[in-house]
Short mmCIF file of N, CA and C in Angstrom, two decimals:
data_model
loop_
_atom_site.label_atom_id
_atom_site.label_comp_id
_atom_site.label_asym_id
_atom_site.label_seq_id
_atom_site.Cartn_x
_atom_site.Cartn_y
_atom_site.Cartn_z
N MET X 296 16.93 35.95 -38.78
CA MET X 296 15.88 35.26 -38.05
C MET X 296 16.37 34.99 -36.63
N ALA X 297 15.53 35.23 -35.66
CA ALA X 297 15.89 35.03 -34.27
C ALA X 297 15.87 33.55 -33.92
N ILE X 298 16.74 33.17 -33.04
CA ILE X 298 16.80 31.77 -32.61
C ILE X 298 15.53 31.42 -31.83
N PHE X 299 15.11 32.32 -30.98
CA PHE X 299 13.90 32.12 -30.19
C PHE X 299 12.93 33.24 -30.55
N PRO X 300 12.23 33.13 -31.67
CA PRO X 300 11.39 34.23 -32.14
C PRO X 300 10.24 34.57 -31.21
N PHE X 301 9.92 33.69 -30.28
CA PHE X 301 8.81 33.95 -29.38
C PHE X 301 9.22 34.81 -28.20
N LEU X 302 10.50 35.15 -28.06
CA LEU X 302 10.96 36.03 -26.99
C LEU X 302 10.86 37.46 -27.50
N ARG X 303 9.79 38.13 -27.17
CA ARG X 303 9.55 39.44 -27.75
C ARG X 303 10.05 40.58 -26.86
N LYS X 304 9.86 40.48 -25.56
CA LYS X 304 10.15 41.62 -24.71
C LYS X 304 11.59 41.69 -24.26
N LYS X 305 12.19 40.57 -23.97
CA LYS X 305 13.59 40.58 -23.56
C LYS X 305 14.17 39.19 -23.75
N ASP X 306 15.45 39.15 -23.83
CA ASP X 306 16.11 37.86 -23.94
C ASP X 306 16.32 37.29 -22.55
N PHE X 307 15.90 36.07 -22.37
CA PHE X 307 16.02 35.42 -21.08
C PHE X 307 17.31 34.61 -20.97
N PHE X 308 17.90 34.30 -22.10
CA PHE X 308 19.09 33.45 -22.12
C PHE X 308 20.21 34.14 -22.87
N SER X 309 21.41 33.88 -22.44
CA SER X 309 22.57 34.38 -23.17
C SER X 309 22.65 33.65 -24.52
N TYR X 310 23.47 34.16 -25.40
CA TYR X 310 23.67 33.52 -26.68
C TYR X 310 24.16 32.09 -26.48
N GLY X 311 25.11 31.90 -25.57
CA GLY X 311 25.64 30.56 -25.30
C GLY X 311 24.57 29.61 -24.77
N GLU X 312 23.70 30.11 -23.90
CA GLU X 312 22.61 29.28 -23.38
C GLU X 312 21.64 28.92 -24.49
N GLN X 313 21.33 29.88 -25.36
CA GLN X 313 20.44 29.60 -26.49
C GLN X 313 21.03 28.51 -27.37
N GLN X 314 22.32 28.60 -27.64
CA GLN X 314 22.97 27.60 -28.47
C GLN X 314 22.95 26.22 -27.80
N SER X 315 23.14 26.18 -26.50
CA SER X 315 23.10 24.90 -25.77
C SER X 315 21.71 24.29 -25.81
N ILE X 316 20.69 25.11 -25.68
CA ILE X 316 19.31 24.61 -25.75
C ILE X 316 19.03 24.07 -27.15
N LEU X 317 19.43 24.84 -28.16
CA LEU X 317 19.22 24.38 -29.55
C LEU X 317 19.96 23.08 -29.83
N GLU X 318 21.18 22.98 -29.34
CA GLU X 318 21.95 21.76 -29.55
C GLU X 318 21.29 20.56 -28.88
N ALA X 319 20.73 20.77 -27.69
CA ALA X 319 20.02 19.68 -27.00
C ALA X 319 18.81 19.23 -27.82
N ILE X 320 18.08 20.19 -28.38
CA ILE X 320 16.91 19.86 -29.19
C ILE X 320 17.35 19.11 -30.46
N ARG X 321 18.33 19.64 -31.14
CA ARG X 321 18.82 18.98 -32.37
C ARG X 321 19.31 17.57 -32.08
N GLY X 322 20.11 17.44 -31.02
CA GLY X 322 20.64 16.13 -30.67
C GLY X 322 19.56 15.13 -30.36
N ALA X 323 18.53 15.58 -29.65
CA ALA X 323 17.42 14.69 -29.31
C ALA X 323 16.62 14.31 -30.55
N GLU X 324 16.33 15.27 -31.40
CA GLU X 324 15.49 15.01 -32.56
C GLU X 324 16.18 14.18 -33.64
N GLN X 325 17.51 14.16 -33.66
CA GLN X 325 18.22 13.36 -34.66
C GLN X 325 18.05 11.87 -34.45
N LYS X 326 17.63 11.48 -33.26
CA LYS X 326 17.56 10.07 -32.91
C LYS X 326 16.14 9.54 -32.80
N THR X 327 15.17 10.36 -33.18
CA THR X 327 13.77 9.96 -33.02
C THR X 327 12.90 10.54 -34.13
N SER X 328 11.75 9.94 -34.31
CA SER X 328 10.77 10.51 -35.23
C SER X 328 9.91 11.54 -34.52
N GLY X 329 10.10 11.69 -33.21
CA GLY X 329 9.33 12.64 -32.43
C GLY X 329 9.78 14.08 -32.65
N GLU X 330 9.00 14.99 -32.12
CA GLU X 330 9.27 16.42 -32.24
C GLU X 330 9.30 17.03 -30.85
N ILE X 331 10.33 17.86 -30.60
CA ILE X 331 10.44 18.56 -29.33
C ILE X 331 10.51 20.05 -29.63
N ARG X 332 9.70 20.81 -28.94
CA ARG X 332 9.78 22.27 -29.06
C ARG X 332 9.84 22.86 -27.66
N VAL X 333 10.49 24.00 -27.58
CA VAL X 333 10.58 24.74 -26.34
C VAL X 333 9.90 26.09 -26.58
N TYR X 334 9.01 26.46 -25.68
CA TYR X 334 8.32 27.74 -25.79
C TYR X 334 8.52 28.49 -24.49
N VAL X 335 9.12 29.68 -24.59
CA VAL X 335 9.41 30.49 -23.42
C VAL X 335 8.70 31.82 -23.57
N GLU X 336 8.02 32.23 -22.50
CA GLU X 336 7.42 33.55 -22.48
C GLU X 336 7.62 34.16 -21.10
N ASN X 337 7.26 35.40 -20.98
CA ASN X 337 7.50 36.13 -19.75
C ASN X 337 6.59 35.67 -18.61
N ARG X 338 5.29 35.69 -18.85
CA ARG X 338 4.33 35.43 -17.79
C ARG X 338 3.28 34.41 -18.20
N CYS X 339 2.71 33.81 -17.18
CA CYS X 339 1.58 32.89 -17.36
C CYS X 339 0.58 33.21 -16.25
N ARG X 340 -0.11 34.30 -16.42
CA ARG X 340 -1.03 34.74 -15.39
C ARG X 340 -2.44 34.23 -15.67
N PHE X 341 -3.11 33.88 -14.61
CA PHE X 341 -4.52 33.52 -14.66
C PHE X 341 -4.80 32.21 -15.40
N VAL X 342 -3.76 31.48 -15.75
CA VAL X 342 -3.94 30.21 -16.45
C VAL X 342 -2.97 29.20 -15.84
N ASP X 343 -3.43 27.97 -15.71
CA ASP X 343 -2.55 26.90 -15.27
C ASP X 343 -1.49 26.69 -16.35
N PRO X 344 -0.20 26.53 -15.96
CA PRO X 344 0.83 26.39 -16.99
C PRO X 344 0.63 25.19 -17.92
N LEU X 345 0.05 24.11 -17.43
CA LEU X 345 -0.21 22.96 -18.31
C LEU X 345 -1.30 23.31 -19.33
N ASP X 346 -2.30 24.07 -18.91
CA ASP X 346 -3.33 24.52 -19.84
C ASP X 346 -2.73 25.44 -20.90
N ARG X 347 -1.85 26.33 -20.46
CA ARG X 347 -1.19 27.24 -21.41
C ARG X 347 -0.32 26.45 -22.38
N ALA X 348 0.41 25.47 -21.86
CA ALA X 348 1.25 24.63 -22.73
C ALA X 348 0.38 23.90 -23.76
N GLY X 349 -0.76 23.40 -23.34
CA GLY X 349 -1.67 22.73 -24.27
C GLY X 349 -2.16 23.67 -25.35
N GLU X 350 -2.49 24.88 -24.95
CA GLU X 350 -2.95 25.89 -25.90
C GLU X 350 -1.88 26.15 -26.97
N ILE X 351 -0.65 26.27 -26.54
CA ILE X 351 0.46 26.51 -27.47
C ILE X 351 0.70 25.27 -28.33
N PHE X 352 0.69 24.10 -27.70
CA PHE X 352 0.89 22.84 -28.40
C PHE X 352 -0.09 22.71 -29.57
N TRP X 353 -1.37 22.92 -29.30
CA TRP X 353 -2.39 22.79 -30.34
C TRP X 353 -2.25 23.91 -31.37
N GLY X 354 -1.91 25.12 -30.90
CA GLY X 354 -1.73 26.24 -31.81
C GLY X 354 -0.59 26.02 -32.79
N LEU X 355 0.46 25.34 -32.34
CA LEU X 355 1.59 25.03 -33.21
C LEU X 355 1.37 23.75 -34.02
N LYS X 356 0.21 23.15 -33.86
CA LYS X 356 -0.17 21.92 -34.58
C LYS X 356 0.82 20.79 -34.34
N MET X 357 1.29 20.69 -33.11
CA MET X 357 2.24 19.64 -32.77
C MET X 357 1.59 18.27 -32.69
N ASP X 358 0.29 18.22 -32.79
CA ASP X 358 -0.43 16.94 -32.79
C ASP X 358 -0.44 16.31 -34.18
N MET X 359 0.25 16.91 -35.13
CA MET X 359 0.23 16.42 -36.51
C MET X 359 1.34 15.41 -36.80
N THR X 360 2.13 15.02 -35.80
CA THR X 360 3.16 14.01 -36.06
C THR X 360 2.48 12.67 -36.32
N LYS X 361 3.09 11.88 -37.16
CA LYS X 361 2.52 10.59 -37.57
C LYS X 361 2.20 9.70 -36.37
N ASP X 362 3.12 9.65 -35.42
CA ASP X 362 2.95 8.75 -34.28
C ASP X 362 2.43 9.46 -33.03
N ARG X 363 1.98 10.70 -33.19
CA ARG X 363 1.46 11.48 -32.06
C ARG X 363 2.52 11.55 -30.95
N ASN X 364 3.73 11.94 -31.34
CA ASN X 364 4.85 11.94 -30.41
C ASN X 364 5.54 13.30 -30.30
N GLY X 365 4.76 14.36 -30.36
CA GLY X 365 5.29 15.70 -30.16
C GLY X 365 5.30 16.04 -28.68
N VAL X 366 6.30 16.82 -28.25
CA VAL X 366 6.41 17.24 -26.86
C VAL X 366 6.79 18.72 -26.82
N LEU X 367 6.05 19.48 -26.02
CA LEU X 367 6.33 20.89 -25.83
C LEU X 367 6.81 21.13 -24.41
N VAL X 368 7.97 21.76 -24.28
CA VAL X 368 8.48 22.19 -22.98
C VAL X 368 8.13 23.66 -22.86
N TYR X 369 7.32 24.00 -21.88
CA TYR X 369 6.81 25.36 -21.71
C TYR X 369 7.40 25.99 -20.45
N VAL X 370 7.83 27.26 -20.57
CA VAL X 370 8.37 27.99 -19.43
C VAL X 370 7.86 29.42 -19.44
N ALA X 371 7.34 29.86 -18.30
CA ALA X 371 7.01 31.27 -18.08
C ALA X 371 8.07 31.79 -17.11
N MET X 372 9.04 32.51 -17.64
CA MET X 372 10.24 32.87 -16.88
C MET X 372 9.95 33.70 -15.63
N ARG X 373 9.23 34.76 -15.77
CA ARG X 373 9.01 35.67 -14.64
C ARG X 373 8.21 35.02 -13.52
N ASP X 374 7.27 34.19 -13.91
CA ASP X 374 6.41 33.54 -12.92
C ASP X 374 6.98 32.21 -12.41
N HIS X 375 8.09 31.78 -12.99
CA HIS X 375 8.70 30.49 -12.64
C HIS X 375 7.67 29.37 -12.70
N GLN X 376 6.94 29.35 -13.79
CA GLN X 376 5.97 28.29 -14.04
C GLN X 376 6.42 27.53 -15.28
N PHE X 377 6.17 26.24 -15.27
CA PHE X 377 6.62 25.41 -16.38
C PHE X 377 5.74 24.17 -16.47
N ALA X 378 5.78 23.58 -17.65
CA ALA X 378 5.01 22.37 -17.90
C ALA X 378 5.63 21.65 -19.07
N VAL X 379 5.36 20.37 -19.14
CA VAL X 379 5.75 19.56 -20.29
C VAL X 379 4.45 18.96 -20.82
N PHE X 380 4.13 19.29 -22.06
CA PHE X 380 2.89 18.83 -22.67
C PHE X 380 3.24 17.85 -23.78
N ALA X 381 2.72 16.64 -23.67
CA ALA X 381 3.06 15.58 -24.63
C ALA X 381 1.81 15.07 -25.33
N ASP X 382 1.99 14.69 -26.57
CA ASP X 382 0.89 14.11 -27.33
C ASP X 382 0.62 12.69 -26.85
N GLN X 383 -0.48 12.16 -27.29
CA GLN X 383 -1.00 10.87 -26.83
C GLN X 383 -0.02 9.71 -27.03
N GLY X 384 0.64 9.66 -28.17
CA GLY X 384 1.52 8.53 -28.48
C GLY X 384 2.64 8.35 -27.48
N ILE X 385 3.37 9.43 -27.18
CA ILE X 385 4.48 9.33 -26.23
C ILE X 385 3.96 9.26 -24.80
N HIS X 386 2.88 9.94 -24.51
CA HIS X 386 2.32 9.89 -23.15
C HIS X 386 1.94 8.45 -22.77
N GLU X 387 1.33 7.75 -23.70
CA GLU X 387 0.94 6.36 -23.42
C GLU X 387 2.15 5.46 -23.20
N LYS X 388 3.27 5.79 -23.81
CA LYS X 388 4.48 4.96 -23.67
C LYS X 388 5.19 5.18 -22.33
N VAL X 389 5.27 6.45 -21.87
CA VAL X 389 6.07 6.73 -20.68
C VAL X 389 5.25 6.96 -19.41
N GLY X 390 4.00 7.33 -19.54
CA GLY X 390 3.12 7.50 -18.39
C GLY X 390 3.25 8.84 -17.68
N GLN X 391 2.28 9.13 -16.85
CA GLN X 391 2.17 10.41 -16.15
C GLN X 391 3.35 10.68 -15.21
N GLN X 392 3.84 9.65 -14.55
CA GLN X 392 4.95 9.85 -13.61
C GLN X 392 6.20 10.40 -14.28
N PHE X 393 6.45 9.99 -15.51
CA PHE X 393 7.60 10.52 -16.25
C PHE X 393 7.50 12.03 -16.37
N TRP X 394 6.35 12.56 -16.77
CA TRP X 394 6.17 14.00 -16.96
C TRP X 394 6.25 14.73 -15.63
N GLU X 395 5.68 14.15 -14.60
CA GLU X 395 5.74 14.78 -13.27
C GLU X 395 7.19 14.88 -12.80
N ARG X 396 7.97 13.84 -13.04
CA ARG X 396 9.39 13.86 -12.67
C ARG X 396 10.14 14.94 -13.45
N GLU X 397 9.84 15.10 -14.71
CA GLU X 397 10.50 16.12 -15.51
C GLU X 397 10.18 17.52 -15.00
N VAL X 398 8.96 17.74 -14.59
CA VAL X 398 8.59 19.04 -14.03
C VAL X 398 9.34 19.27 -12.72
N GLU X 399 9.50 18.24 -11.92
CA GLU X 399 10.26 18.37 -10.67
C GLU X 399 11.73 18.70 -10.96
N ILE X 400 12.29 18.10 -11.99
CA ILE X 400 13.67 18.41 -12.38
C ILE X 400 13.77 19.89 -12.77
N MET X 401 12.79 20.37 -13.52
CA MET X 401 12.80 21.78 -13.90
C MET X 401 12.73 22.65 -12.66
N LYS X 402 11.89 22.28 -11.73
CA LYS X 402 11.72 23.06 -10.50
C LYS X 402 13.04 23.15 -9.73
N GLU X 403 13.75 22.04 -9.62
CA GLU X 403 15.03 22.03 -8.92
C GLU X 403 16.02 22.99 -9.57
N HIS X 404 16.10 22.99 -10.88
CA HIS X 404 17.02 23.89 -11.58
C HIS X 404 16.60 25.35 -11.40
N PHE X 405 15.31 25.61 -11.44
CA PHE X 405 14.84 26.99 -11.26
C PHE X 405 15.15 27.49 -9.85
N LEU X 406 15.03 26.63 -8.86
CA LEU X 406 15.36 27.03 -7.49
C LEU X 406 16.83 27.42 -7.37
N LYS X 407 17.67 26.85 -8.20
CA LYS X 407 19.10 27.17 -8.22
C LYS X 407 19.41 28.29 -9.21
N ALA X 408 18.37 28.90 -9.80
CA ALA X 408 18.50 29.98 -10.78
C ALA X 408 19.25 29.52 -12.03
N HIS X 409 18.92 28.31 -12.51
CA HIS X 409 19.52 27.76 -13.72
C HIS X 409 18.43 27.34 -14.72
N PRO X 410 17.68 28.30 -15.26
CA PRO X 410 16.59 27.92 -16.16
C PRO X 410 17.05 27.25 -17.45
N ALA X 411 18.18 27.66 -18.00
CA ALA X 411 18.66 27.01 -19.22
C ALA X 411 18.98 25.54 -18.95
N ASP X 412 19.61 25.27 -17.80
CA ASP X 412 19.91 23.88 -17.44
C ASP X 412 18.62 23.07 -17.27
N ALA X 413 17.59 23.71 -16.76
CA ALA X 413 16.30 23.02 -16.60
C ALA X 413 15.78 22.56 -17.95
N ILE X 414 15.80 23.45 -18.91
CA ILE X 414 15.30 23.12 -20.24
C ILE X 414 16.16 22.05 -20.90
N ILE X 415 17.47 22.22 -20.83
CA ILE X 415 18.38 21.26 -21.46
C ILE X 415 18.20 19.87 -20.86
N SER X 416 18.10 19.79 -19.56
CA SER X 416 17.93 18.50 -18.89
C SER X 416 16.65 17.80 -19.33
N VAL X 417 15.57 18.54 -19.36
CA VAL X 417 14.28 17.96 -19.75
C VAL X 417 14.29 17.57 -21.22
N VAL X 418 14.86 18.40 -22.08
CA VAL X 418 14.93 18.07 -23.50
C VAL X 418 15.71 16.78 -23.70
N ARG X 419 16.81 16.63 -23.00
CA ARG X 419 17.60 15.40 -23.13
C ARG X 419 16.83 14.17 -22.63
N ASP X 420 16.14 14.31 -21.50
CA ASP X 420 15.36 13.19 -20.97
C ASP X 420 14.22 12.81 -21.91
N VAL X 421 13.52 13.83 -22.40
CA VAL X 421 12.42 13.59 -23.34
C VAL X 421 12.97 12.97 -24.62
N GLY X 422 14.11 13.47 -25.08
CA GLY X 422 14.74 12.92 -26.27
C GLY X 422 15.08 11.45 -26.11
N ALA X 423 15.59 11.09 -24.93
CA ALA X 423 15.92 9.68 -24.67
C ALA X 423 14.65 8.82 -24.67
N ALA X 424 13.58 9.33 -24.08
CA ALA X 424 12.31 8.58 -24.07
C ALA X 424 11.75 8.44 -25.48
N LEU X 425 11.85 9.49 -26.26
CA LEU X 425 11.39 9.42 -27.65
C LEU X 425 12.24 8.45 -28.45
N GLN X 426 13.55 8.48 -28.25
CA GLN X 426 14.43 7.57 -28.98
C GLN X 426 14.11 6.12 -28.65
N THR X 427 13.86 5.83 -27.39
CA THR X 427 13.53 4.47 -26.97
C THR X 427 12.23 3.99 -27.59
N ASN X 428 11.23 4.86 -27.60
CA ASN X 428 9.89 4.46 -28.04
C ASN X 428 9.57 4.77 -29.50
N PHE X 429 10.28 5.73 -30.07
CA PHE X 429 10.05 6.13 -31.46
C PHE X 429 11.39 6.42 -32.13
N PRO X 430 12.23 5.39 -32.32
CA PRO X 430 13.54 5.63 -32.92
C PRO X 430 13.41 6.15 -34.35
N PHE X 431 14.41 6.93 -34.73
CA PHE X 431 14.44 7.45 -36.10
C PHE X 431 14.63 6.31 -37.06
N ASP X 432 13.83 6.31 -38.11
CA ASP X 432 13.90 5.27 -39.13
C ASP X 432 14.19 5.94 -40.47
N ARG X 433 15.37 5.77 -40.98
CA ARG X 433 15.77 6.41 -42.24
C ARG X 433 14.94 5.93 -43.42
N GLY X 434 14.31 4.77 -43.30
CA GLY X 434 13.55 4.21 -44.41
C GLY X 434 12.18 4.82 -44.59
N SER X 435 11.72 5.58 -43.59
CA SER X 435 10.35 6.13 -43.74
C SER X 435 10.32 7.59 -43.96
#
């Protein structure tokens, strides 16, 4: 099974980068009841990246978390477009400025040609926000 099964045409990340991204996701999700997914594709033509992220978010049924705290980090590598799409529960806790700041962080990393670092940074920030607002509860 592929680590990033949605990468069909070419691998955008080295094996080490893939492992670092996965570790960031695992580390973040161990501390929260929230869900974080990363979706990477080649292009995002003719569609706003936030709209595309929403389409993927709903398609993956990420709105099915109990507390509505799923977050999708979306990247179109070739077009250098990205978005962070969050469900209602976490969005209401952190607000629009949080997501806008995360997109700016991604943009800075992409300008330096560090897309894996962009994803890892955002996953960690989102994980911290989820942990603060939706800590993992072993009893439930």
